[in-house]
PDB file of C-alpha atoms in Angstrom:
ATOM      1  CA  GLY X 438      25.060 -11.927  -0.335  1.00 53.00           C
ATOM      2  CA  ALA X 439      21.907 -10.854  -0.522  1.00 77.00           C
ATOM      3  CA  GLY X 440      22.165  -7.518   1.295  1.00 93.00           C
ATOM      4  CA  VAL X 441      24.238  -5.132   2.192  1.00 96.00           C
ATOM      5  CA  SER X 442      27.289  -6.823   5.114  1.00 96.00           C
ATOM      6  CA  GLN X 443      29.128  -4.168   7.512  1.00 97.00           C
ATOM      7  CA  SER X 444      31.535  -5.970   9.352  1.00 97.00           C
ATOM      8  CA  PRO X 445      32.589  -5.855  12.319  1.00 97.00           C
ATOM      9  CA  SER X 446      28.887  -5.977  13.590  1.00 96.00           C
ATOM     10  CA  ASN X 447      29.841  -4.375  17.199  1.00 97.00           C
ATOM     11  CA  LYS X 448      34.240  -2.523  17.028  1.00 98.00           C
ATOM     12  CA  VAL X 449      35.351  -1.320  21.119  1.00 98.00           C
ATOM     13  CA  THR X 450      38.658   0.964  20.271  1.00 98.00           C
ATOM     14  CA  GLU X 451      40.460   3.152  23.807  1.00 97.00           C
ATOM     15  CA  LYS X 452      39.797   6.365  22.659  1.00 98.00           C
ATOM     16  CA  GLY X 453      42.958   8.125  20.492  1.00 98.00           C
ATOM     17  CA  LYS X 454      42.940   4.800  17.775  1.00 98.00           C
ATOM     18  CA  ASP X 455      42.060   4.753  14.358  1.00 98.00           C
ATOM     19  CA  VAL X 456      38.859   2.477  12.699  1.00 98.00           C
ATOM     20  CA  GLU X 457      37.794   1.623   9.988  1.00 98.00           C
ATOM     21  CA  LEU X 458      35.206  -0.065   9.112  1.00 98.00           C
ATOM     22  CA  ARG X 459      34.180  -2.101   5.953  1.00 98.00           C
ATOM     23  CA  CYS X 460      30.900  -2.163   4.047  1.00 97.00           C
ATOM     24  CA  ASP X 461      29.907  -4.966   0.847  1.00 96.00           C
ATOM     25  CA  PRO X 462      26.995  -3.401  -0.841  1.00 95.00           C
ATOM     26  CA  ILE X 463      24.012  -5.550  -2.881  1.00 94.00           C
ATOM     27  CA  SER X 464      25.946  -6.547  -6.082  1.00 92.00           C
ATOM     28  CA  GLY X 465      25.834  -4.271  -8.553  1.00 90.00           C
ATOM     29  CA  HIS X 466      24.296  -0.958  -7.054  1.00 92.00           C
ATOM     30  CA  THR X 467      26.758   1.411  -7.622  1.00 90.00           C
ATOM     31  CA  ALA X 468      24.802   4.493  -5.362  1.00 92.00           C
ATOM     32  CA  LEU X 469      26.454   4.166  -1.747  1.00 94.00           C
ATOM     33  CA  TYR X 470      25.824   5.482   1.184  1.00 95.00           C
ATOM     34  CA  TRP X 471      27.368   6.055   4.847  1.00 97.00           C
ATOM     35  CA  TYR X 472      25.286   7.028   7.920  1.00 97.00           C
ATOM     36  CA  ARG X 473      25.797   7.324  11.502  1.00 96.00           C
ATOM     37  CA  GLN X 474      23.334   7.238  14.809  1.00 95.00           C
ATOM     38  CA  SER X 475      23.521   8.174  17.997  1.00 94.00           C
ATOM     39  CA  LEU X 476      21.851   5.997  20.746  1.00 89.00           C
ATOM     40  CA  GLY X 477      18.635   7.779  20.611  1.00 85.00           C
ATOM     41  CA  GLN X 478      18.758  10.453  17.624  1.00 87.00           C
ATOM     42  CA  GLY X 479      18.389  10.138  14.260  1.00 88.00           C
ATOM     43  CA  LEU X 480      20.568   9.488  11.317  1.00 92.00           C
ATOM     44  CA  GLU X 481      23.070  11.452   9.965  1.00 94.00           C
ATOM     45  CA  PHE X 482      24.586  12.173   6.315  1.00 94.00           C
ATOM     46  CA  LEU X 483      27.890  11.550   6.230  1.00 97.00           C
ATOM     47  CA  ILE X 484      29.372  10.230   2.397  1.00 96.00           C
ATOM     48  CA  TYR X 485      27.834   9.566  -0.925  1.00 93.00           C
ATOM     49  CA  PHE X 486      29.604   7.605  -3.124  1.00 93.00           C
ATOM     50  CA  GLN X 487      27.601   7.111  -6.502  1.00 90.00           C
ATOM     51  CA  GLY X 488      29.073   4.999  -9.019  1.00 87.00           C
ATOM     52  CA  ASN X 489      32.718   6.498 -10.681  1.00 86.00           C
ATOM     53  CA  SER X 490      31.167  10.538  -9.751  1.00 89.00           C
ATOM     54  CA  ALA X 491      32.997  12.161  -7.283  1.00 91.00           C
ATOM     55  CA  PRO X 492      32.464  11.600  -3.694  1.00 93.00           C
ATOM     56  CA  ASP X 493      30.058  13.524  -1.519  1.00 93.00           C
ATOM     57  CA  LYS X 494      31.805  14.064   1.158  1.00 95.00           C
ATOM     58  CA  SER X 495      29.311  17.825   2.854  1.00 94.00           C
ATOM     59  CA  GLY X 496      28.902  14.713   6.051  1.00 94.00           C
ATOM     60  CA  LEU X 497      31.777  14.031   7.867  1.00 97.00           C
ATOM     61  CA  PRO X 498      31.681  15.875  10.476  1.00 96.00           C
ATOM     62  CA  SER X 499      35.828  16.224   9.913  1.00 95.00           C
ATOM     63  CA  ASP X 500      38.680  15.690   8.179  1.00 96.00           C
ATOM     64  CA  ARG X 501      39.789  12.684  10.848  1.00 98.00           C
ATOM     65  CA  PHE X 502      36.496  10.910   8.790  1.00 98.00           C
ATOM     66  CA  SER X 503      37.155  10.046   5.502  1.00 97.00           C
ATOM     67  CA  ALA X 504      35.356   6.839   3.383  1.00 97.00           C
ATOM     68  CA  GLU X 505      36.777   5.565  -0.493  1.00 95.00           C
ATOM     69  CA  ARG X 506      34.974   3.241  -2.433  1.00 95.00           C
ATOM     70  CA  THR X 507      37.404   0.538  -3.800  1.00 85.00           C
ATOM     71  CA  GLY X 508      36.365  -0.708  -7.686  1.00 82.00           C
ATOM     72  CA  GLY X 509      32.640   0.427  -7.505  1.00 78.00           C
ATOM     73  CA  SER X 510      32.141  -2.214  -4.668  1.00 90.00           C
ATOM     74  CA  VAL X 511      33.550  -2.492  -0.855  1.00 95.00           C
ATOM     75  CA  SER X 512      33.416   0.641   0.590  1.00 97.00           C
ATOM     76  CA  THR X 513      36.661   0.971   4.171  1.00 98.00           C
ATOM     77  CA  LEU X 514      34.906   4.020   6.593  1.00 98.00           C
ATOM     78  CA  THR X 515      38.229   5.446   8.708  1.00 98.00           C
ATOM     79  CA  ILE X 516      37.528   7.255  12.088  1.00 98.00           C
ATOM     80  CA  GLN X 517      41.086   8.907  13.089  1.00 98.00           C
ATOM     81  CA  ARG X 518      42.767   9.380  16.112  1.00 98.00           C
ATOM     82  CA  THR X 519      38.449   8.358  18.163  1.00 98.00           C
ATOM     83  CA  GLN X 520      36.340  10.389  20.176  1.00 97.00           C
ATOM     84  CA  GLN X 521      34.253   9.589  22.957  1.00 97.00           C
ATOM     85  CA  GLU X 522      31.304  11.310  20.899  1.00 96.00           C
ATOM     86  CA  ASP X 523      32.100   8.706  17.576  1.00 97.00           C
ATOM     87  CA  SER X 524      30.336   6.545  19.007  1.00 97.00           C
ATOM     88  CA  ALA X 525      27.785   5.756  17.833  1.00 97.00           C
ATOM     89  CA  VAL X 526      26.095   3.167  15.009  1.00 97.00           C
ATOM     90  CA  TYR X 527      27.145   3.304  11.211  1.00 98.00           C
ATOM     91  CA  LEU X 528      24.838   2.494   9.195  1.00 97.00           C
ATOM     92  CA  CYS X 529      26.100   1.766   5.364  1.00 97.00           C
ATOM     93  CA  ALA X 530      23.430   1.700   1.668  1.00 95.00           C
ATOM     94  CA  SER X 531      23.111   0.729  -0.872  1.00 94.00           C
ATOM     95  CA  SER X 532      20.790   1.767  -4.277  1.00 92.00           C
ATOM     96  CA  LEU X 533      20.917   0.698  -7.511  1.00 88.00           C
ATOM     97  CA  ALA X 534      19.223   3.475  -9.208  1.00 75.00           C
ATOM     98  CA  GLY X 535      21.398   6.089  -7.221  1.00 73.00           C
ATOM     99  CA  PRO X 536      18.834   8.666  -4.806  1.00 71.00           C
ATOM    100  CA  TYR X 537      15.580   8.129  -6.764  1.00 74.00           C
ATOM    101  CA  GLY X 538      15.335   4.467  -6.208  1.00 79.00           C
ATOM    102  CA  GLU X 539      14.942   2.471  -2.830  1.00 88.00           C
ATOM    103  CA  ALA X 540      18.159   1.945  -0.836  1.00 92.00           C
ATOM    104  CA  PHE X 541      18.492  -1.365   1.765  1.00 94.00           C
ATOM    105  CA  PHE X 542      20.493  -0.992   4.645  1.00 95.00           C
ATOM    106  CA  GLY X 543      22.915  -3.172   6.356  1.00 95.00           C
ATOM    107  CA  GLN X 544      22.304  -4.263  10.232  1.00 93.00           C
ATOM    108  CA  GLY X 545      25.195  -1.490  10.871  1.00 96.00           C
ATOM    109  CA  THR X 546      28.228  -1.320  13.020  1.00 97.00           C
ATOM    110  CA  ARG X 547      28.232   0.379  16.339  1.00 97.00           C
ATOM    111  CA  LEU X 548      31.525   1.743  17.752  1.00 98.00           C
ATOM    112  CA  THR X 549      32.032   2.064  20.947  1.00 98.00           C
ATOM    113  CA  VAL X 550      34.947   4.593  22.261  1.00 98.00           C
ATOM    114  CA  VAL X 551      35.778   4.027  26.252  1.00 97.00           C
TER     115      VAL X 551
ATOM    116  CA  ASP Z1035      17.732  22.820   6.164  1.00 45.00           C
ATOM    117  CA  ALA Z1036      15.514  20.639   6.233  1.00 50.00           C
ATOM    118  CA  LYS Z1037      13.000  20.246   3.583  1.00 87.00           C
ATOM    119  CA  THR Z1038      10.305  18.371   5.333  1.00 93.00           C
ATOM    120  CA  THR Z1039       8.167  19.265   8.027  1.00 94.00           C
ATOM    121  CA  GLN Z1040       6.196  15.265   9.532  1.00 96.00           C
ATOM    122  CA  PRO Z1041       4.889  15.295  13.328  1.00 97.00           C
ATOM    123  CA  ASN Z1042       6.925  13.945  16.093  1.00 96.00           C
ATOM    124  CA  SER Z1043       4.758  11.441  16.685  1.00 97.00           C
ATOM    125  CA  MET Z1044       1.342   9.617  16.223  1.00 98.00           C
ATOM    126  CA  GLU Z1045      -0.629   7.061  18.147  1.00 97.00           C
ATOM    127  CA  SER Z1046      -2.483   4.111  16.370  1.00 96.00           C
ATOM    128  CA  ASN Z1047      -5.034   1.661  17.142  1.00 96.00           C
ATOM    129  CA  GLU Z1048      -4.392  -1.586  15.813  1.00 97.00           C
ATOM    130  CA  GLU Z1049      -6.398  -3.116  12.855  1.00 96.00           C
ATOM    131  CA  GLU Z1050      -7.268   0.673  12.060  1.00 96.00           C
ATOM    132  CA  PRO Z1051      -5.542   2.844   8.961  1.00 96.00           C
ATOM    133  CA  VAL Z1052      -3.367   5.163   9.782  1.00 97.00           C
ATOM    134  CA  HIS Z1053      -2.332   8.794   7.326  1.00 98.00           C
ATOM    135  CA  LEU Z1054       1.297   9.985   8.081  1.00 98.00           C
ATOM    136  CA  PRO Z1055       1.572  13.421   7.004  1.00 98.00           C
ATOM    137  CA  CYS Z1056       4.475  14.988   5.001  1.00 97.00           C
ATOM    138  CA  ASN Z1057       4.928  18.922   4.110  1.00 96.00           C
ATOM    139  CA  HIS Z1058       7.772  20.242   1.773  1.00 94.00           C
ATOM    140  CA  SER Z1059       6.500  23.421   0.401  1.00 93.00           C
ATOM    141  CA  THR Z1060      10.112  24.161  -1.042  1.00 91.00           C
ATOM    142  CA  ILE Z1061      10.311  20.353  -3.643  1.00 92.00           C
ATOM    143  CA  SER Z1062      11.506  21.312  -6.769  1.00 89.00           C
ATOM    144  CA  GLY Z1063      11.187  19.591 -10.229  1.00 88.00           C
ATOM    145  CA  THR Z1064      13.147  16.853  -9.703  1.00 87.00           C
ATOM    146  CA  ASP Z1065      12.773  15.855  -6.650  1.00 91.00           C
ATOM    147  CA  TYR Z1066      11.082  12.398  -5.141  1.00 92.00           C
ATOM    148  CA  ILE Z1067       9.331  11.775  -1.868  1.00 94.00           C
ATOM    149  CA  HIS Z1068      11.056   9.235  -0.384  1.00 94.00           C
ATOM    150  CA  TRP Z1069       9.405   7.148   3.033  1.00 96.00           C
ATOM    151  CA  TYR Z1070      11.548   4.361   5.113  1.00 96.00           C
ATOM    152  CA  ARG Z1071      10.666   3.413   8.032  1.00 97.00           C
ATOM    153  CA  GLN Z1072      13.206   2.538  11.439  1.00 95.00           C
ATOM    154  CA  LEU Z1073      11.912  -0.541  13.215  1.00 94.00           C
ATOM    155  CA  PRO Z1074      13.464  -0.483  17.293  1.00 89.00           C
ATOM    156  CA  SER Z1075      16.681  -1.621  16.683  1.00 86.00           C
ATOM    157  CA  GLN Z1076      16.924  -2.640  13.578  1.00 89.00           C
ATOM    158  CA  GLY Z1077      18.457  -0.144  10.738  1.00 91.00           C
ATOM    159  CA  PRO Z1078      15.981   1.672   8.136  1.00 94.00           C
ATOM    160  CA  GLU Z1079      13.849   0.116   5.352  1.00 95.00           C
ATOM    161  CA  TYR Z1080      12.394   0.885   2.499  1.00 94.00           C
ATOM    162  CA  VAL Z1081       9.110   1.877   2.214  1.00 96.00           C
ATOM    163  CA  ILE Z1082       7.710   3.745  -1.133  1.00 95.00           C
ATOM    164  CA  HIS Z1083       8.854   6.478  -3.330  1.00 93.00           C
ATOM    165  CA  GLY Z1084       6.795   9.038  -5.577  1.00 93.00           C
ATOM    166  CA  LEU Z1085       7.034  11.571  -8.089  1.00 93.00           C
ATOM    167  CA  THR Z1086       3.692  13.097  -8.455  1.00 93.00           C
ATOM    168  CA  SER Z1087       1.351  10.359  -9.563  1.00 92.00           C
ATOM    169  CA  ASN Z1088       0.144   7.930  -5.876  1.00 93.00           C
ATOM    170  CA  VAL Z1089       1.716   5.031  -5.214  1.00 94.00           C
ATOM    171  CA  ASN Z1090       0.757   1.733  -4.019  1.00 95.00           C
ATOM    172  CA  ASN Z1091       2.767  -1.158  -2.583  1.00 93.00           C
ATOM    173  CA  ARG Z1092       2.789  -4.140  -0.495  1.00 91.00           C
ATOM    174  CA  MET Z1093       3.060  -1.967   2.771  1.00 90.00           C
ATOM    175  CA  ALA Z1094       1.829   1.185   1.920  1.00 96.00           C
ATOM    176  CA  SER Z1095      -0.349   3.635  -0.171  1.00 97.00           C
ATOM    177  CA  LEU Z1096       1.402   7.350  -0.850  1.00 98.00           C
ATOM    178  CA  ALA Z1097      -0.430  10.015  -1.628  1.00 98.00           C
ATOM    179  CA  ILE Z1098       0.813  13.184  -3.505  1.00 97.00           C
ATOM    180  CA  ALA Z1099      -1.073  16.580  -3.290  1.00 96.00           C
ATOM    181  CA  GLU Z1100      -1.681  18.095  -6.839  1.00 95.00           C
ATOM    182  CA  ASP Z1101       0.420  20.462  -6.404  1.00 95.00           C
ATOM    183  CA  ARG Z1102       3.415  18.552  -4.397  1.00 95.00           C
ATOM    184  CA  LYS Z1103       3.886  20.164  -1.446  1.00 95.00           C
ATOM    185  CA  SER Z1104       2.744  17.635   0.978  1.00 96.00           C
ATOM    186  CA  SER Z1105       1.985  14.199   0.961  1.00 97.00           C
ATOM    187  CA  THR Z1106       0.945  11.890   2.740  1.00 98.00           C
ATOM    188  CA  LEU Z1107       2.176   8.386   3.499  1.00 98.00           C
ATOM    189  CA  ILE Z1108      -1.349   5.537   4.478  1.00 98.00           C
ATOM    190  CA  LEU Z1109      -1.292   2.280   6.205  1.00 97.00           C
ATOM    191  CA  HIS Z1110      -3.907   0.281   5.371  1.00 95.00           C
ATOM    192  CA  ARG Z1111      -4.399  -1.716   8.567  1.00 95.00           C
ATOM    193  CA  ALA Z1112      -1.985  -0.734  11.005  1.00 96.00           C
ATOM    194  CA  THR Z1113      -0.548  -3.879  13.712  1.00 96.00           C
ATOM    195  CA  LEU Z1114       1.473  -3.658  16.249  1.00 96.00           C
ATOM    196  CA  ARG Z1115       4.886  -4.460  13.648  1.00 95.00           C
ATOM    197  CA  ASP Z1116       4.378  -0.840  12.445  1.00 97.00           C
ATOM    198  CA  ALA Z1117       5.364   0.995  15.167  1.00 97.00           C
ATOM    199  CA  ALA Z1118       8.996   3.190  13.860  1.00 97.00           C
ATOM    200  CA  VAL Z1119       9.849   6.030  12.993  1.00 97.00           C
ATOM    201  CA  TYR Z1120       8.851   6.669   9.593  1.00 98.00           C
ATOM    202  CA  TYR Z1121      11.008   9.418   8.137  1.00 96.00           C
ATOM    203  CA  CYS Z1122       9.530  11.567   4.375  1.00 96.00           C
ATOM    204  CA  ILE Z1123      12.898  12.344   2.851  1.00 93.00           C
ATOM    205  CA  LEU Z1124      13.075  14.191  -0.692  1.00 92.00           C
ATOM    206  CA  SER Z1125      15.718  13.807  -2.862  1.00 87.00           C
ATOM    207  CA  GLY Z1126      16.625  14.307  -6.531  1.00 79.00           C
ATOM    208  CA  ASN Z1127      19.892  13.986  -7.869  1.00 75.00           C
ATOM    209  CA  THR Z1128      21.234  14.273  -3.346  1.00 80.00           C
ATOM    210  CA  PRO Z1129      21.552  12.078  -1.190  1.00 84.00           C
ATOM    211  CA  LEU Z1130      19.067  10.868   1.360  1.00 88.00           C
ATOM    212  CA  VAL Z1131      19.300  13.211   3.933  1.00 87.00           C
ATOM    213  CA  PHE Z1132      16.648  11.713   6.707  1.00 90.00           C
ATOM    214  CA  GLY Z1133      14.908  14.769   9.265  1.00 89.00           C
ATOM    215  CA  LYS Z1134      13.615  13.397  12.704  1.00 90.00           C
ATOM    216  CA  GLY Z1135      10.671  11.861  10.990  1.00 95.00           C
ATOM    217  CA  THR Z1136       7.672  10.693  12.751  1.00 97.00           C
ATOM    218  CA  ARG Z1137       7.243   7.880  15.745  1.00 97.00           C
ATOM    219  CA  LEU Z1138       4.733   5.707  15.609  1.00 98.00           C
ATOM    220  CA  SER Z1139       3.248   3.723  18.368  1.00 97.00           C
ATOM    221  CA  VAL Z1140       0.041   1.347  17.314  1.00 97.00           C
ATOM    222  CA  ILE Z1141      -1.840   0.325  20.178  1.00 96.00           C
ATOM    223  CA  ALA Z1142      -3.407  -3.209  20.872  1.00 93.00           C
TER     224      ALA Z1142
END
């Protein structure tokens, strides 16, 4: 595809359930970011993958959150035992040159925990 | 630990230039200055970035102070579609971390 693709676009889940959010970055992009944005708030950095380096997990808010990137391409963000405060738009971005170049964002997954 | 300081909001008239300031007094020698914007109900989009020299592209210009402690994003002719939150971000070998940005309103 031409851009960063995220799925699903919307997800409603019950409190306590686990969810998986998927990000397909632009082909060849070595850097991949996850952010979340609560309603009316700014972007909160979650995790950053750069090539084969260990991911920067410094933004993950709790151990309920984890992410992996398989084969240097697709990434999955997993939230275990979801809470209502996890409701937000989760955005993924990829970049060819890591933090030195342009990052392209997907349209996000809107997660609602009820 | 915000590395940049931006005004919370600014207002501009349509078809006039807009100068969006950003202070980054603790910038290191390897930090790039990035600008992104987020239109309503959309993901952020890249605007421009630079290291030391001023930069121009089809969207905007970036003017970087000689001491690199501040920079200004210049939209040469604001349109209603430029109404967005503009983020100034420093990044060396670190991920892009967004602050609160400046909300730009454009008045017709």
